[in-house]
Amino acid sequence: MIVTIDGPAGTGKSTVARRLAKLLGFNFLDTGAMYRAVALSCLKAGASDATAMGDQAGLAQIMFDGPTVFLNGEDVTTDIRKADVTEFSSRVAAVPAVRSRLVEIQQEIGRTGDLVTEGRDQGSVVFPTAEFKFFLTAAAEERARRRQHELAARGTHLSLKEILDQQDERDRRDESRECSPLAPAADAILVDTTGLTVEEVVDLLFGRIGFVPVVDRR
Ligand code: DC
């Protein structure tokens, strides 16, 4: 069974998807980390045009071990969350050759077993026949506040205004790109997470799936 969770940054998607996967006993896939890994690979190689970015996507060996992300055998879990990679990843994600390569890998992973996968296009493009599709949203200010806390926990302190501006720019790029723009699948369940805790969102999604828990939630 495939469960897709899409939506813009700051909706709590990653944490929710990871917890839901654990609860269901499913594999978990963070597709944003894949775009970030390709972005890091491009930055390292100085790949700045679409052809060079597509080549990097073809060369990059991306592996997951739980929350740890490896790029060509190197642990890049921390590096892919840095500001320059975050900014560059939405540029890389607009390149059709990069998307088609990563979509291919994601679909391969989907064939290996039950999966909760999160990203921007998982329900709309990658797994159009997924059994459950969720699209999470949240008010822009709340998303920015969550991101501010996340960054502060990693030692980066930015004003809400700076984060909102960066977020607006990334949203605009993700929503307006020609190839697989960020948009809910026609049959996705829309969930507004404004004012909800991660646990509340997980419960809500879990309730919609109607599964008997297989893993202790503590
Ligand atoms: O979810 P995230 O912030 O880690 O995603 C990083 C970038 O990759 C972001 O600009 C959106 C893009 N992305 C995408 O276009 N499609 C996906 N399935 C996942 C992420």
Coordinates of C-alpha atoms and ligand atoms in Angstrom, one line a residue:
M1 CA 0.0 0.0 0.0
I2 CA 1.2 3.5 -0.8
V3 CA 0.4 6.6 1.2
T4 CA 1.5 9.9 -0.2
I5 CA 1.9 13.1 1.7
D6 CA 2.5 16.3 -0.3
G7 CA 2.4 20.0 0.5
P8 CA 4.7 23.0 0.8
A9 CA 7.6 23.3 3.3
G10 CA 6.7 24.0 6.9
T11 CA 3.5 22.0 7.1
G12 CA 5.1 19.4 9.3
K13 CA 5.0 16.9 6.4
S14 CA 8.3 15.2 7.1
T15 CA 7.8 14.6 10.8
V16 CA 4.2 13.5 10.2
A17 CA 5.1 11.2 7.4
R18 CA 7.9 9.6 9.3
R19 CA 5.7 9.0 12.4
L20 CA 2.8 7.7 10.3
A21 CA 5.2 5.2 8.5
K22 CA 6.4 4.0 11.9
L23 CA 2.8 3.6 13.1
L24 CA 1.8 1.7 10.1
G25 CA 5.0 -0.4 9.9
F26 CA 5.7 1.0 6.4
N27 CA 8.9 2.2 4.8
F28 CA 9.3 5.9 4.7
L29 CA 10.6 8.0 1.8
D30 CA 11.7 11.7 2.1
T31 CA 11.8 12.8 -1.6
G32 CA 12.8 16.3 -0.7
A33 CA 16.1 14.8 0.7
M34 CA 16.7 13.4 -2.8
Y35 CA 16.3 16.8 -4.5
R36 CA 18.6 18.3 -1.8
A37 CA 21.2 15.6 -2.4
V38 CA 21.2 16.3 -6.1
A39 CA 21.4 20.0 -5.3
L40 CA 24.5 19.4 -3.1
S41 CA 26.0 17.3 -5.8
C42 CA 25.5 20.1 -8.3
L43 CA 26.9 22.7 -6.0
K44 CA 30.0 20.6 -5.4
A45 CA 30.5 20.0 -9.2
G46 CA 29.7 23.6 -10.2
A47 CA 26.7 22.3 -12.3
S48 CA 24.6 25.4 -13.0
D49 CA 22.7 24.7 -16.2
A50 CA 19.9 22.3 -16.8
T51 CA 22.0 19.8 -18.7
A52 CA 24.8 19.7 -16.1
M53 CA 22.1 19.3 -13.3
G54 CA 20.5 16.4 -15.2
D55 CA 23.9 14.8 -15.5
Q56 CA 24.5 15.1 -11.8
A57 CA 21.1 13.5 -11.1
G58 CA 22.1 10.6 -13.3
L59 CA 25.5 10.2 -11.5
A60 CA 24.3 10.7 -7.9
Q61 CA 24.0 7.6 -5.8
I62 CA 21.5 8.4 -3.1
M63 CA 21.0 6.0 -0.2
F64 CA 19.0 6.1 3.0
D65 CA 19.7 4.4 6.3
G66 CA 16.8 5.5 8.5
P67 CA 17.1 9.3 8.8
T68 CA 20.7 9.3 7.5
V69 CA 21.2 10.3 3.9
F70 CA 24.2 9.2 1.8
L71 CA 25.4 10.8 -1.4
N72 CA 27.9 8.6 -3.2
G73 CA 28.7 6.9 0.1
E74 CA 29.2 10.1 2.1
D75 CA 26.9 11.0 5.0
V76 CA 25.3 14.3 3.8
T77 CA 22.4 14.4 6.3
T78 CA 23.5 17.7 7.8
D79 CA 24.9 19.3 4.7
I80 CA 21.7 18.9 2.7
R81 CA 19.8 21.1 5.3
K82 CA 22.1 24.0 4.9
A83 CA 20.7 27.3 3.5
D84 CA 22.6 27.3 0.2
V85 CA 21.4 23.7 -0.5
T86 CA 17.9 24.5 0.5
E87 CA 17.8 27.5 -1.9
F88 CA 19.5 25.6 -4.7
S89 CA 17.2 22.5 -4.4
S90 CA 14.1 24.4 -5.6
R91 CA 16.1 25.4 -8.8
V92 CA 17.3 21.8 -9.3
A93 CA 13.8 20.5 -8.7
A94 CA 12.5 22.6 -11.7
V95 CA 14.8 20.7 -14.2
P96 CA 12.8 18.0 -16.0
A97 CA 15.8 15.6 -16.4
V98 CA 16.4 15.8 -12.7
R99 CA 12.7 15.1 -11.9
S100 CA 12.4 12.2 -14.3
R101 CA 15.5 10.5 -12.9
L102 CA 14.3 10.9 -9.3
V103 CA 10.7 9.9 -10.1
E104 CA 12.1 6.7 -11.7
I105 CA 14.0 5.9 -8.4
Q106 CA 11.0 6.8 -6.3
Q107 CA 8.8 4.4 -8.3
E108 CA 11.3 1.7 -8.0
I109 CA 11.3 2.1 -4.2
G110 CA 7.5 2.0 -4.3
R111 CA 7.6 -1.4 -5.9
T112 CA 9.6 -2.8 -2.9
G113 CA 6.8 -2.7 -0.4
D114 CA 4.4 -0.6 1.7
L115 CA 5.4 3.0 1.7
V116 CA 4.6 6.4 3.2
T117 CA 6.3 8.9 0.9
E118 CA 6.4 12.7 1.2
G119 CA 7.2 15.5 -1.2
R120 CA 5.4 17.8 -3.7
D121 CA 4.3 15.4 -6.5
Q122 CA 4.0 12.0 -4.9
G123 CA 0.2 11.8 -5.2
S124 CA -0.1 13.8 -8.4
V125 CA 2.7 12.4 -10.5
V126 CA 4.8 9.7 -8.9
F127 CA 2.1 7.4 -7.4
P128 CA -1.2 8.4 -9.1
T129 CA -2.8 5.2 -8.0
A130 CA -1.7 5.4 -4.3
E131 CA -4.4 4.2 -1.9
F132 CA -4.2 7.3 0.3
K133 CA -3.2 10.8 -0.8
F134 CA -2.9 13.6 1.6
F135 CA -2.0 17.3 0.9
L136 CA -1.0 19.3 3.9
T137 CA -1.3 23.0 4.1
A138 CA -0.8 25.6 6.9
A139 CA -1.0 29.4 7.1
A140 CA 2.2 31.0 5.7
E141 CA 3.1 32.7 9.1
E142 CA 2.8 29.4 11.0
R143 CA 4.9 27.6 8.5
A144 CA 7.6 30.3 8.7
R145 CA 7.5 30.1 12.6
R146 CA 8.0 26.4 12.5
R147 CA 10.9 26.8 10.1
Q148 CA 12.3 29.5 12.4
H149 CA 12.2 27.1 15.4
E150 CA 13.8 24.3 13.3
L151 CA 16.6 26.6 12.2
A152 CA 17.2 28.0 15.7
A153 CA 17.5 24.4 17.0
R154 CA 20.4 24.0 14.5
G155 CA 22.0 27.3 15.6
T156 CA 20.7 29.6 12.8
H157 CA 18.8 32.6 13.9
L158 CA 16.8 34.4 11.3
S159 CA 13.9 36.9 11.6
L160 CA 10.4 35.9 10.7
K161 CA 10.4 38.4 7.9
E162 CA 13.6 36.8 6.3
I163 CA 12.1 33.4 6.6
L164 CA 8.8 34.4 5.1
D165 CA 10.5 36.1 2.2
Q166 CA 12.6 33.0 1.5
Q167 CA 9.5 30.8 1.9
D168 CA 7.5 32.9 -0.5
E169 CA 10.2 32.7 -3.1
R170 CA 10.6 28.9 -2.8
D171 CA 6.8 28.4 -2.8
R172 CA 6.5 30.6 -5.9
R173 CA 9.2 28.5 -7.7
D174 CA 7.7 25.2 -6.6
E175 CA 4.2 26.2 -7.7
S176 CA 5.0 27.9 -10.9
R177 CA 7.5 25.5 -12.5
E178 CA 6.4 23.9 -15.7
C179 CA 7.3 20.4 -14.7
S180 CA 5.2 18.8 -11.9
P181 CA 4.3 22.1 -10.1
L182 CA 3.3 21.8 -6.4
A183 CA -0.4 21.1 -6.5
P184 CA -2.7 18.6 -4.8
A185 CA -3.8 15.5 -6.8
A186 CA -7.5 15.8 -7.7
D187 CA -8.3 12.9 -5.3
A188 CA -6.1 14.1 -2.4
I189 CA -7.4 14.7 1.1
L190 CA -6.6 18.3 2.0
V191 CA -5.5 18.8 5.6
D192 CA -5.0 22.3 7.1
T193 CA -2.4 21.8 9.9
T194 CA -2.6 25.4 11.2
G195 CA -2.9 25.2 15.0
L196 CA -2.6 21.4 15.1
T197 CA 0.3 19.5 16.8
V198 CA 2.2 16.9 14.9
E199 CA 0.4 14.2 17.0
E200 CA -3.0 15.6 16.1
V201 CA -2.1 15.6 12.4
V202 CA -0.7 12.0 12.6
D203 CA -3.9 10.9 14.4
L204 CA -6.1 12.6 11.8
L205 CA -4.3 10.8 8.9
F206 CA -4.1 7.6 10.7
G207 CA -7.9 7.8 11.3
R208 CA -8.6 8.4 7.7
I209 CA -6.5 5.3 6.8
G210 CA -8.4 3.3 9.4
F211 CA -5.6 0.9 10.2
V212 CA -5.1 -1.2 13.3
P213 CA -1.8 0.0 14.8
V214 CA 1.1 -2.5 14.4
V215 CA 3.7 -0.6 16.2
D216 CA 3.7 0.9 19.8
R217 CA 3.5 4.6 19.4
R218 CA 5.7 5.6 22.4
Ligands
DC1 O1 10.7 19.2 1.2 P1 12.1 19.8 1.1 O2 12.1 21.2 1.6 O3 13.1 19.0 1.6 O4 12.3 19.9 -0.5 C1 13.5 20.4 -1.1 C2 13.1 21.0 -2.5 O5 12.8 20.0 -3.4 C3 12.0 22.0 -2.5 O6 12.3 23.1 -3.3 C4 10.8 21.3 -3.2 C5 11.5 20.2 -4.0 N1 10.8 19.0 -4.1 C6 10.1 18.7 -5.2 O7 10.1 19.5 -6.1 N2 9.5 17.5 -5.3 C7 9.5 16.6 -4.4 N3 8.9 15.4 -4.5 C8 10.2 16.9 -3.1 C9 10.8 18.1 -3.0

